[in-house]
Short mmCIF file of C-alpha atoms in Angstrom, two decimals:
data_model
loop_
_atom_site.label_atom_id
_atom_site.label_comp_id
_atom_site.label_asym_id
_atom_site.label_seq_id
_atom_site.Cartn_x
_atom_site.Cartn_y
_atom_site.Cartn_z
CA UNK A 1 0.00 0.00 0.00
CA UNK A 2 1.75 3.59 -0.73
CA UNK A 3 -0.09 6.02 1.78
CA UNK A 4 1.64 9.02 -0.05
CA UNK A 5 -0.25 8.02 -3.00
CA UNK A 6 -3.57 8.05 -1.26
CA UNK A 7 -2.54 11.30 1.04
CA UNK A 8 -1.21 13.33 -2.53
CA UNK A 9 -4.83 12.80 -4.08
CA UNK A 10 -5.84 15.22 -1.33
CA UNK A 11 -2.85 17.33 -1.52
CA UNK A 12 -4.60 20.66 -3.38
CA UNK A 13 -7.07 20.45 -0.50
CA UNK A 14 -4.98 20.55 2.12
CA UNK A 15 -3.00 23.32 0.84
CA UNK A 16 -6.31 25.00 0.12
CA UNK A 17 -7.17 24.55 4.07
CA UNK A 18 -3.48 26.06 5.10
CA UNK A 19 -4.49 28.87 3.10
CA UNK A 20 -7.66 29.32 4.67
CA UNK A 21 -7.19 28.53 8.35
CA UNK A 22 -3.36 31.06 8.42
CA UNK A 23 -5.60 33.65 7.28
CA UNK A 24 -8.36 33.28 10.33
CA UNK A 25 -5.63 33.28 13.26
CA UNK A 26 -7.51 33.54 16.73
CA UNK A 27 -6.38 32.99 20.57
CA UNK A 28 -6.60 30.12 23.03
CA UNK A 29 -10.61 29.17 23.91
CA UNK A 30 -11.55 31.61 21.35
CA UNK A 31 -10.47 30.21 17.66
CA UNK A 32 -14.08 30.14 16.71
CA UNK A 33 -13.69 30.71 13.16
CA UNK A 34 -11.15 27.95 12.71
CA UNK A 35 -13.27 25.58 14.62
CA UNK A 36 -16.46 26.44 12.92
CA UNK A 37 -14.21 25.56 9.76
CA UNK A 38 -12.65 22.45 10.15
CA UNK A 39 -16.47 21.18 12.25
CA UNK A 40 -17.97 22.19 8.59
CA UNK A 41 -15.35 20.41 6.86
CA UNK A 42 -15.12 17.31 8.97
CA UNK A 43 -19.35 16.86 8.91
CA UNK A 44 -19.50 17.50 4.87
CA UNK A 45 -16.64 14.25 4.97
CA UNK A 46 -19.21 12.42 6.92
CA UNK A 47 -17.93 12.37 10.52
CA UNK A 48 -19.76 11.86 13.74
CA UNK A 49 -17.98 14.77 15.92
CA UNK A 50 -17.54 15.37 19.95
CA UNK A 51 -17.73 19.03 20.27
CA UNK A 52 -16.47 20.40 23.79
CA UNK A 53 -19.22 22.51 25.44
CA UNK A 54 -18.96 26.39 25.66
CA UNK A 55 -15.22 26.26 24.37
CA UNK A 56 -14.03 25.23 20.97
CA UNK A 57 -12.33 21.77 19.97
CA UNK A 58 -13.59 19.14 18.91
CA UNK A 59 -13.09 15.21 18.48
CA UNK A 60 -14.02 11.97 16.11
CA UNK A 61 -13.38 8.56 16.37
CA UNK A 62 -13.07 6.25 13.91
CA UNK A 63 -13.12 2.11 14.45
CA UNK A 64 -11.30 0.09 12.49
CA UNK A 65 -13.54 -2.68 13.57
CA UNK A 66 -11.67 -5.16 15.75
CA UNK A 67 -10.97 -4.74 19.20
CA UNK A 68 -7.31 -3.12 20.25
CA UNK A 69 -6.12 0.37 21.92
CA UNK A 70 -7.17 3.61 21.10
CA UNK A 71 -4.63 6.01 19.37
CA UNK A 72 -5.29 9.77 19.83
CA UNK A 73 -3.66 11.92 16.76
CA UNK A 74 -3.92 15.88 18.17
CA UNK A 75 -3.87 19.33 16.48
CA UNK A 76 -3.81 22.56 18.07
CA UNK A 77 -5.91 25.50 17.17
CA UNK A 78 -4.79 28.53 18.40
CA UNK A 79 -2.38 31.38 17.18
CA UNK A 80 -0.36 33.62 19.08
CA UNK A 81 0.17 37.27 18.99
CA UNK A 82 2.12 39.45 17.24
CA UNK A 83 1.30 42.86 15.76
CA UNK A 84 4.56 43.64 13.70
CA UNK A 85 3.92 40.80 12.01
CA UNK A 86 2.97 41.68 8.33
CA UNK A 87 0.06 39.57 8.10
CA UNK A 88 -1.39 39.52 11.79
CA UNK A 89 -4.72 40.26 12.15
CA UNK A 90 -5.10 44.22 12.34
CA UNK A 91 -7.50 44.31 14.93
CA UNK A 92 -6.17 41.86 17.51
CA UNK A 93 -2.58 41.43 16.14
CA UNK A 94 -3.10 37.52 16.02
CA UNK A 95 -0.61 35.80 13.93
CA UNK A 96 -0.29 31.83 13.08
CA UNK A 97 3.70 32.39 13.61
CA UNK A 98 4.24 28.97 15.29
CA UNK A 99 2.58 26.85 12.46
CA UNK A 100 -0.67 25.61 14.40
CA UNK A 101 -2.85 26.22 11.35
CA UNK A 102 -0.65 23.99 9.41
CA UNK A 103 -1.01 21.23 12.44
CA UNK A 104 -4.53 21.59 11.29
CA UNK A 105 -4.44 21.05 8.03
CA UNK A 106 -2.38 18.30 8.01
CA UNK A 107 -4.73 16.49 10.40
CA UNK A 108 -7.44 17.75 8.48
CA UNK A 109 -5.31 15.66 5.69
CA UNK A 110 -5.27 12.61 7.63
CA UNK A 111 -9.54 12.44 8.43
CA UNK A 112 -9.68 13.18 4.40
CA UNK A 113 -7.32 10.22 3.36
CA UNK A 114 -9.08 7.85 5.93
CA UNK A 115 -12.14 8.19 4.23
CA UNK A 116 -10.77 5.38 1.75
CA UNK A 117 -11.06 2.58 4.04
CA UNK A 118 -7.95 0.70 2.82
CA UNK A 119 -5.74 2.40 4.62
CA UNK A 120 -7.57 0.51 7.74
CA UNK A 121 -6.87 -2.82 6.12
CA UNK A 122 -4.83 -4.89 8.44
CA UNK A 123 -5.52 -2.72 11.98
CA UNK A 124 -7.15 -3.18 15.21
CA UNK A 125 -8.18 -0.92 17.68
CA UNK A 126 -9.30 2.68 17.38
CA UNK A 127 -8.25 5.68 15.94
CA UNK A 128 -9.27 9.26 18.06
CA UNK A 129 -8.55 12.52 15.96
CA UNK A 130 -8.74 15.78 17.98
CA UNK A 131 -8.53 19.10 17.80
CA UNK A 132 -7.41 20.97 20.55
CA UNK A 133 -7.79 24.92 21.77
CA UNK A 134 -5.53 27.15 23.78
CA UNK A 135 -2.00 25.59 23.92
CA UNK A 136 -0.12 28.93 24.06
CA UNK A 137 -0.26 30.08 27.32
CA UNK A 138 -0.85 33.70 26.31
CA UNK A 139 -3.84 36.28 27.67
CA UNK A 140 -3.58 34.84 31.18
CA UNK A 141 -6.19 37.11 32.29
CA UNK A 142 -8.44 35.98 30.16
CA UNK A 143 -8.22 32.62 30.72
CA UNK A 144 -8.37 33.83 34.78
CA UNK A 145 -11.71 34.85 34.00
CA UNK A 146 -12.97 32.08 32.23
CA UNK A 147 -11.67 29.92 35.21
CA UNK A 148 -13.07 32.37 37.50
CA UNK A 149 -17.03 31.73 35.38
CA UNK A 150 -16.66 27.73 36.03
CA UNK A 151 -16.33 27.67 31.96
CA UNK A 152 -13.08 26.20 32.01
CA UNK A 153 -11.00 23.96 35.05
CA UNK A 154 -7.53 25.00 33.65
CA UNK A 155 -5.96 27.70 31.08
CA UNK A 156 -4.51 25.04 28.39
CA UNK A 157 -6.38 23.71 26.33
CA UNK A 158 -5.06 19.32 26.65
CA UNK A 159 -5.63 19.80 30.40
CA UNK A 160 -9.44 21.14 30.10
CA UNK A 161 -9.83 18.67 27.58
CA UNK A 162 -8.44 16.13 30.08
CA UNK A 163 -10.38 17.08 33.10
CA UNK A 164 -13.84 16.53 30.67
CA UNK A 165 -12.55 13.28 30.47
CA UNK A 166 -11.87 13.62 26.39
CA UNK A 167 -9.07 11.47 26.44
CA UNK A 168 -9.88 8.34 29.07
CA UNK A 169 -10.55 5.78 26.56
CA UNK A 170 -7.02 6.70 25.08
CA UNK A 171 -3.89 4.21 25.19
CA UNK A 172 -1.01 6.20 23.26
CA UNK A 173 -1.22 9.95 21.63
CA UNK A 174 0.82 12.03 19.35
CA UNK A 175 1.00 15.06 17.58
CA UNK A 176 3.16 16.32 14.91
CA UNK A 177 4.46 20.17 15.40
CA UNK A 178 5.55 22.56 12.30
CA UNK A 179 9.37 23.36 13.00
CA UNK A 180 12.57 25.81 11.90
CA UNK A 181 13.99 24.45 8.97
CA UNK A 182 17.36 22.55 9.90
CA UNK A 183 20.24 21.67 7.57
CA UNK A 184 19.42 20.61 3.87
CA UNK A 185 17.60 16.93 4.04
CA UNK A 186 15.59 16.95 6.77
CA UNK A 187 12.09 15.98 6.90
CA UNK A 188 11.15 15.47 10.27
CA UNK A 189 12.38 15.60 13.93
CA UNK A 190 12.24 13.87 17.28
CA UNK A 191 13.31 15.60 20.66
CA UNK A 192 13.97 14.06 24.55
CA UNK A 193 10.89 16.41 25.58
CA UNK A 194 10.40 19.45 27.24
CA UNK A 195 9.71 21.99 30.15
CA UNK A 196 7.10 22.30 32.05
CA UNK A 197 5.48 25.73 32.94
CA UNK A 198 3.81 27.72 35.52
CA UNK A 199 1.71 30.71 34.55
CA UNK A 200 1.69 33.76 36.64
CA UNK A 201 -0.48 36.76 37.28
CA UNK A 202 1.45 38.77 39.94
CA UNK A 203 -0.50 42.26 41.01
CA UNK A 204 1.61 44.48 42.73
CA UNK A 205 -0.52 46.95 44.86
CA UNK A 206 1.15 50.70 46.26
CA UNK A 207 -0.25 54.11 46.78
CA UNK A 208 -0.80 56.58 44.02
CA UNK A 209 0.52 60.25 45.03
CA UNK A 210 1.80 63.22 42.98
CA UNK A 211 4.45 62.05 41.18
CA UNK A 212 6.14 65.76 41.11
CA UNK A 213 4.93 67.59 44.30
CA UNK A 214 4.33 64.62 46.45
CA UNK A 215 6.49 61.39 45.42
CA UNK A 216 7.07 60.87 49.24
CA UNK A 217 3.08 60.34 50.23
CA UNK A 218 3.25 57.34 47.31
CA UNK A 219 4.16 53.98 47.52
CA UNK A 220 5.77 52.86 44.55
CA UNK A 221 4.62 49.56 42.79
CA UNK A 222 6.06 50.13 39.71
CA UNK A 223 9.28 50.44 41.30
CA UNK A 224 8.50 47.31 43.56
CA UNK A 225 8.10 45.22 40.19
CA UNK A 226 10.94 46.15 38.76
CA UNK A 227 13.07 45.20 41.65
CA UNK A 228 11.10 42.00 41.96
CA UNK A 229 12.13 41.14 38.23
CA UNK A 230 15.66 41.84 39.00
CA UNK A 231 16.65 39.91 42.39
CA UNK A 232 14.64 36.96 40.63
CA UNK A 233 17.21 37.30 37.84
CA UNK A 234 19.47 37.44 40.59
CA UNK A 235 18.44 33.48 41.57
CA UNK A 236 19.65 32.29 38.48
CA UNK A 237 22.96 31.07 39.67
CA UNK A 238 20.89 28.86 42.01
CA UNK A 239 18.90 27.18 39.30
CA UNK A 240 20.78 23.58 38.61
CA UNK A 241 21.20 22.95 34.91
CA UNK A 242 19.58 20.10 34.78
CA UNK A 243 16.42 21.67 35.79
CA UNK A 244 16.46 23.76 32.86
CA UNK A 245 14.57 26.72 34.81
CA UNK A 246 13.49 30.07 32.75
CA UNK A 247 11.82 32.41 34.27
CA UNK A 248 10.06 35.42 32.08
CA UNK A 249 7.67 37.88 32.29
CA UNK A 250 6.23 41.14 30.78
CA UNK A 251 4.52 44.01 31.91
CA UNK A 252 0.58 44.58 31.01
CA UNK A 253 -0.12 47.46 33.05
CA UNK A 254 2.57 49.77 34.60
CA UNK A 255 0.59 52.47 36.35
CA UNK A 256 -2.10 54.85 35.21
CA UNK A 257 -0.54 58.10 34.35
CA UNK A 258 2.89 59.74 34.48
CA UNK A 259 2.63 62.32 36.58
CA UNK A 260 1.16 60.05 39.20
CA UNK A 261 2.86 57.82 41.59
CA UNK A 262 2.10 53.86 40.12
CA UNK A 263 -0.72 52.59 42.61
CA UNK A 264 -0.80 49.05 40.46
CA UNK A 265 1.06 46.99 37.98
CA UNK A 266 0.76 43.67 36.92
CA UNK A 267 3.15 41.37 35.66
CA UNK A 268 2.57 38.23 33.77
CA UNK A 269 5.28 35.66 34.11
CA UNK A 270 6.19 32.23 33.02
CA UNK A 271 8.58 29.73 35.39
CA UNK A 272 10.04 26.56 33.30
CA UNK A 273 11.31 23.20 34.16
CA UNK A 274 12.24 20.09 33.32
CA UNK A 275 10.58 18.00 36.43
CA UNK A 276 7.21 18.83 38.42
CA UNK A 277 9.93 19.27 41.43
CA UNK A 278 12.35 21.60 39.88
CA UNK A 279 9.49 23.51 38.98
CA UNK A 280 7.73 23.47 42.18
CA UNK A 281 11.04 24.57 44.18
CA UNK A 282 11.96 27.21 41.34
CA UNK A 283 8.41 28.93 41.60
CA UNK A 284 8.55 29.05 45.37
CA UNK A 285 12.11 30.92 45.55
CA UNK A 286 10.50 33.04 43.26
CA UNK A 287 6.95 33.27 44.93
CA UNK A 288 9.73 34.94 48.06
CA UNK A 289 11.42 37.21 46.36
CA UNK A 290 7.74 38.69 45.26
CA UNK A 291 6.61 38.64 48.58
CA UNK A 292 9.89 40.51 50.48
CA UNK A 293 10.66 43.08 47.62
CA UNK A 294 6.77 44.05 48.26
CA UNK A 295 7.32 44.22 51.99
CA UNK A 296 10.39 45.98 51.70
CA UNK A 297 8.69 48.67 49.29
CA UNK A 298 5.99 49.14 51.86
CA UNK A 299 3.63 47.69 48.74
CA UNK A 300 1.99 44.68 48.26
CA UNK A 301 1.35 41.79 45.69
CA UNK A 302 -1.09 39.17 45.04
CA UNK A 303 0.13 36.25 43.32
CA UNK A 304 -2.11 34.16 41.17
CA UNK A 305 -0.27 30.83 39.96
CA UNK A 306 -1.91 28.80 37.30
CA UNK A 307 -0.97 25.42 36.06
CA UNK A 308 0.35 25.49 32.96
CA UNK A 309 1.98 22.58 31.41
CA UNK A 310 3.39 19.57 32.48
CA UNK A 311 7.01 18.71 31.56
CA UNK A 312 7.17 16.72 28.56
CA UNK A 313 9.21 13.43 28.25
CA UNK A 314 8.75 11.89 25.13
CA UNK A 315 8.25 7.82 24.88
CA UNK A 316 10.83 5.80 23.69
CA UNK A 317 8.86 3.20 22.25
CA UNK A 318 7.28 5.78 20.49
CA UNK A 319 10.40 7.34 19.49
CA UNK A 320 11.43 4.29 17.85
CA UNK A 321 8.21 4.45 16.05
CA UNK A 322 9.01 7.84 14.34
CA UNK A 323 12.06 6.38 13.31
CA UNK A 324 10.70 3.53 12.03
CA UNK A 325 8.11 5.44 9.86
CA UNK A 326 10.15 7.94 8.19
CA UNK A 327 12.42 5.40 7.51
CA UNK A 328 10.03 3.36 5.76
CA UNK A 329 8.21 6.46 4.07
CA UNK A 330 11.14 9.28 3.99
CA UNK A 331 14.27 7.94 4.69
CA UNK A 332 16.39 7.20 7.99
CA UNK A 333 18.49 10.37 7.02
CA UNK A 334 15.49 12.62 6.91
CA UNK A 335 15.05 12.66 10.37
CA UNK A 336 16.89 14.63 12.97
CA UNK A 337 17.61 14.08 16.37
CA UNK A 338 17.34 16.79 19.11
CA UNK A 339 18.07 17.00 22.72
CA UNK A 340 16.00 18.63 25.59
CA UNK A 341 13.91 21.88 24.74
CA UNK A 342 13.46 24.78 27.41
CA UNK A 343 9.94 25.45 25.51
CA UNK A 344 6.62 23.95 26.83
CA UNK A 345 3.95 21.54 25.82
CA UNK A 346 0.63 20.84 27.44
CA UNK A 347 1.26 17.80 25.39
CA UNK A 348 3.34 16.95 28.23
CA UNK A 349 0.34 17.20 30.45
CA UNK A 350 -1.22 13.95 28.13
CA UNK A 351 2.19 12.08 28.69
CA UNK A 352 1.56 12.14 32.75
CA UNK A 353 -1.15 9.50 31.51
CA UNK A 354 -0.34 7.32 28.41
CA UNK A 355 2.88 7.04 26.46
CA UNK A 356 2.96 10.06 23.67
CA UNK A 357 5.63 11.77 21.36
CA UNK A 358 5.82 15.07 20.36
CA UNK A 359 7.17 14.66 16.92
CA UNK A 360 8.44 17.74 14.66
CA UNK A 361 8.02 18.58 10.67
CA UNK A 362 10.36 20.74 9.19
CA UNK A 363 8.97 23.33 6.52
CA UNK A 364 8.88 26.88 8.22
CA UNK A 365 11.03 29.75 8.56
CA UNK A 366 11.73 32.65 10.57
CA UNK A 367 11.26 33.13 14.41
CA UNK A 368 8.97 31.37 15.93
CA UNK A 369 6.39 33.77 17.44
CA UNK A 370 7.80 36.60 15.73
CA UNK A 371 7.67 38.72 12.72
CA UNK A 372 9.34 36.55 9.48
CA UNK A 373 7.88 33.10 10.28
CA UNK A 374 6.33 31.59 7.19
CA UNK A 375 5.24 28.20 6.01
CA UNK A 376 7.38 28.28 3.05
CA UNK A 377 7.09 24.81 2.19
CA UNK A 378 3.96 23.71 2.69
CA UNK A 379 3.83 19.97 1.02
CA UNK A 380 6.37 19.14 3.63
CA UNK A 381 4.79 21.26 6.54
CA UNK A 382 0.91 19.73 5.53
CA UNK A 383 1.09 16.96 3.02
CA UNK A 384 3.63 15.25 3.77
CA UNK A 385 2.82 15.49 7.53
CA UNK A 386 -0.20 13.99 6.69
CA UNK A 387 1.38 11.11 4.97
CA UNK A 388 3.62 10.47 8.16
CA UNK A 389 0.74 11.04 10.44
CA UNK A 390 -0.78 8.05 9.14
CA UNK A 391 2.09 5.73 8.88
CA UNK A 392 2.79 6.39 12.25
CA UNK A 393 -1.11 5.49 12.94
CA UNK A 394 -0.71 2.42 11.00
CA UNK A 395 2.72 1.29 12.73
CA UNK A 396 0.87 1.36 16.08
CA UNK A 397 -2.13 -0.86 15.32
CA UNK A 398 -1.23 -3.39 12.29
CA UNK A 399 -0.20 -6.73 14.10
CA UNK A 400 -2.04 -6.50 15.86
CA UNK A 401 -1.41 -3.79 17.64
CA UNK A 402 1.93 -4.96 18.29
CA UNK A 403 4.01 -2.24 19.13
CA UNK A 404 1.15 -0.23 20.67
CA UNK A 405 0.87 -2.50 23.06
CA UNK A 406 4.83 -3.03 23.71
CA UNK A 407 4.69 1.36 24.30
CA UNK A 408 1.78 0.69 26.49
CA UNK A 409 3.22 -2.46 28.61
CA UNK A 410 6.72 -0.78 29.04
CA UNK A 411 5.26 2.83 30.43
CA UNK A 412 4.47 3.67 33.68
CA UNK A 413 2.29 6.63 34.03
CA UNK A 414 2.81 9.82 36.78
CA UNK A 415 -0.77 9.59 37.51
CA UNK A 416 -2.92 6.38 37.64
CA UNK A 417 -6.15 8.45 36.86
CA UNK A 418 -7.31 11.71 35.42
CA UNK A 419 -8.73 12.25 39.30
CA UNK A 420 -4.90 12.09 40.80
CA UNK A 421 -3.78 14.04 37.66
CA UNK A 422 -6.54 16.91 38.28
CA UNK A 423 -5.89 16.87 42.22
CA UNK A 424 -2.19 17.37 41.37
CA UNK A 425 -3.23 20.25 38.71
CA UNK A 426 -5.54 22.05 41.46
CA UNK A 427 -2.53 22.17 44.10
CA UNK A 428 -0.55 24.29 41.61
CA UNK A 429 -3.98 26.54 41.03
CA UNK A 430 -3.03 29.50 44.08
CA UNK A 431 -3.89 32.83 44.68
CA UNK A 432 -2.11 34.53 47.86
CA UNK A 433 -1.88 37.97 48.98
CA UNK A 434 1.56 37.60 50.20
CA UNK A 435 2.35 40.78 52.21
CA UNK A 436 0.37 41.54 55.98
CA UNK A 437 1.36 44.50 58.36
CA UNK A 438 0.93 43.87 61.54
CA UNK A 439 -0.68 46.81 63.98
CA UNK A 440 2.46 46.34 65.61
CA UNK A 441 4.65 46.86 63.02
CA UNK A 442 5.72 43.16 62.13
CA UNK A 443 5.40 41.86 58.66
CA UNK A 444 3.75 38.82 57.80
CA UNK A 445 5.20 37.05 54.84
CA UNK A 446 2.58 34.14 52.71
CA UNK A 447 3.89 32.93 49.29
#
């Protein structure tokens, strides 16, 4: 059977659908144009579809008739922002500039191609394809508030999708993810995994005052903030390699006016790493720093954390999977082999539960996330992704469902349920003010 024949017949209509979904670029929980797209698309192919209440995403599952595990194939829907980019969206300054539209298409590709049921021939088991919202972990405050409604449990997309219980009948998952383009001859890439992430809403709190006549009468939060930022830079030397810890963070409000003494500013951070415990340690030195910069400003700050991702460790059964594939399709030499990345995943959030792989397709180029990043070949990026996607299906359930079930037999999972896994989300979930003045004049540190 050559799946790249069967994929190519397709090929014009999944460039067609790159086209179409890089030019509707929207932001986690609210890609409602791309959804309503690819839920059109999907029914007119003749698909039963799972569509998530009040949010977008969607699923379908398709049977190839005889019992075995269930493989869950993933795309992610959302863009991220960037205004100076010269085709972002001139009203909200959304972009597609890490390549999720063309994850899209290509599954899009794969539901298209599996409508000719030979490509079944010789399976077992199930086959879940799934599109997913909100993986960027981007508009925190946004996301805040749709927590804060009871419309979503958590601010990435996998985990909500998770805590609904979208993914308990699944055994193994993957997803494919549009990458830089690396030295002349590759085709596709595999990588060790990746960070996990804590999001961060940090409100620092002073007093507003004349910024001219009366700076004394003011308490300073801008000022607070910015010291905060640097004596957490200052912790870096502390951070073990190995733990891979970033910590980042921007700005979205810095005071009110000029001329007036900052009264408020909020900060919006990210802390990386490479183990739930690095991570956890990490975010509490910084959590203190937060707290005592405050304190010794005279301010205050209120710290929301929010569980981001999970750190990503990609399956090694799986792996050998990938390599197996592109050999067999591409060529051993086509694919590239990377170590560790500092970036996060809430695909790492569905490998605390079954064993998954976060492959990589090469085909972009530019920054990711900023202002030259461009599908510039998109038969690799889409079509060909496609092709691969369903290899690597195929490799997982013909013999029956021999190797799936080797991946499945040889992982052990960080949670044994999606109730453990949401318990351990729900600790991270905190909000604290951290800074209490005692009518005595003491200081009360909670962080």
């Amino acid at each position: 059977m050559d799946i790249s024949k069967i994929v190519e017949k397709h090929s014009d209509y999944i460039l067609k659908a790159e086209r179409d979904l890089w030019g509707m670029p929207e932001t986690g929980f609210f890609e409602h144009k791309t959804n309503a797209y690819l839920i059109n698309a999907f029914e007119e192919m003749g698909y039963k579809l799972t569509k998530a209440e009040n949010i977008t995403g969607f699923y379908t599952v398709i049977d190839t008739g005889k019992p075995g595990p269930t493989v869950l194939a993933l795309a992610e829907l959302d863009s991220v922002i960037f205004e100076a980019h010269p085709e972002a969206d001139k009203e909200t300054g959304a972009v597609h500039s890490c390549g999720h539209h063309a994850q899209c298409a290509a599954l899009l590709g794969v539901a298209k191609a599996l409508t000719n049921k030979e490509l079944l021939d010789g399976l077992c088991g199930k086959i879940k394809l799934c599109f997913v919202p909100a993986e960027e972990g981007i508009e925190i405050s946004k996301r805040k508030e749709l927590i804060n409604k009871g419309i979503i449990n958590f601010a990435s997309g996998k985990a909500e999708f998770i805590s609904r219980g979208f993914f308990e009948d699944v055994d193994l998952a993957f997803m494919v993810h549009q990458t830089i383009d690396q030295p002349e001859g590759y085709k596709f890439g595999v990588v060790e995994g990746h960070n996990g992430v804590i999001r961060k809403k940090t409100t620092f709190k002073g007093k507003a005052a004349h910024a001219g006549a009366h700076p004394h009468e003011g308490i300073n939060a801008l000022n607070a903030a910015s010291m905060a930022i640097t004596a957490i830079n200052s912790l870096r030397e502390t951070f073990k390699e190995d733990d891979r810890i970033r910590f980042h963070s921007i700005t979205t409000k810095g005071g009110s006016s000029v001329n007036t003494v900052p009264d408020e500013v909020i900060m919006e951070s990210y802390v990386r790493g490479s183990s739930v415990m690095a991570l956890k340690e990490a975010n509490k030195k910084i959590n203190r720093v937060i707290a005592s910069i405050s304190a010794a400003f005279g301010a205050n700050a209120t710290i929301e954390d929010i569980s981001g991702s999970e750190p990503m460790h990609d399956n090694k059964d799986m792996i050998k999977c990938v390599e197996d594939v592109v050999g067999e399709l591409f060529g051993a030499e086509t694919l590239s082999h990377r170590g560790f990345f500092a970036s996060s995943t809430d695909m790492g959030d569905i490998s605390t539960l079954v064993p998954a792989v976060h492959a990589y397709v090469y085909g972009v180029t530019g920054t990711f996330h900023g202002g030259d990043f461009y599908v510039t070949n998109p038969k690799l990026a889409c079509v060909d992704c496609a092709t691969f996607e369903i290899g690597l299906i195929r490799e997982l359930l013909k013999n029956n469902a021999e190797k799936a079930k080797n991946a499945i037999k040889n992982y052990t999972p960080q949670f044994k349920s999606v109730e453990e896994y949401v318990k351990h989300k729900n600790v991270v979930n905190m909000e604290k003010t951290t800074v209490t003045y005692n009518e005595d004049g003491s200081i009360d540190l909670d962080f």
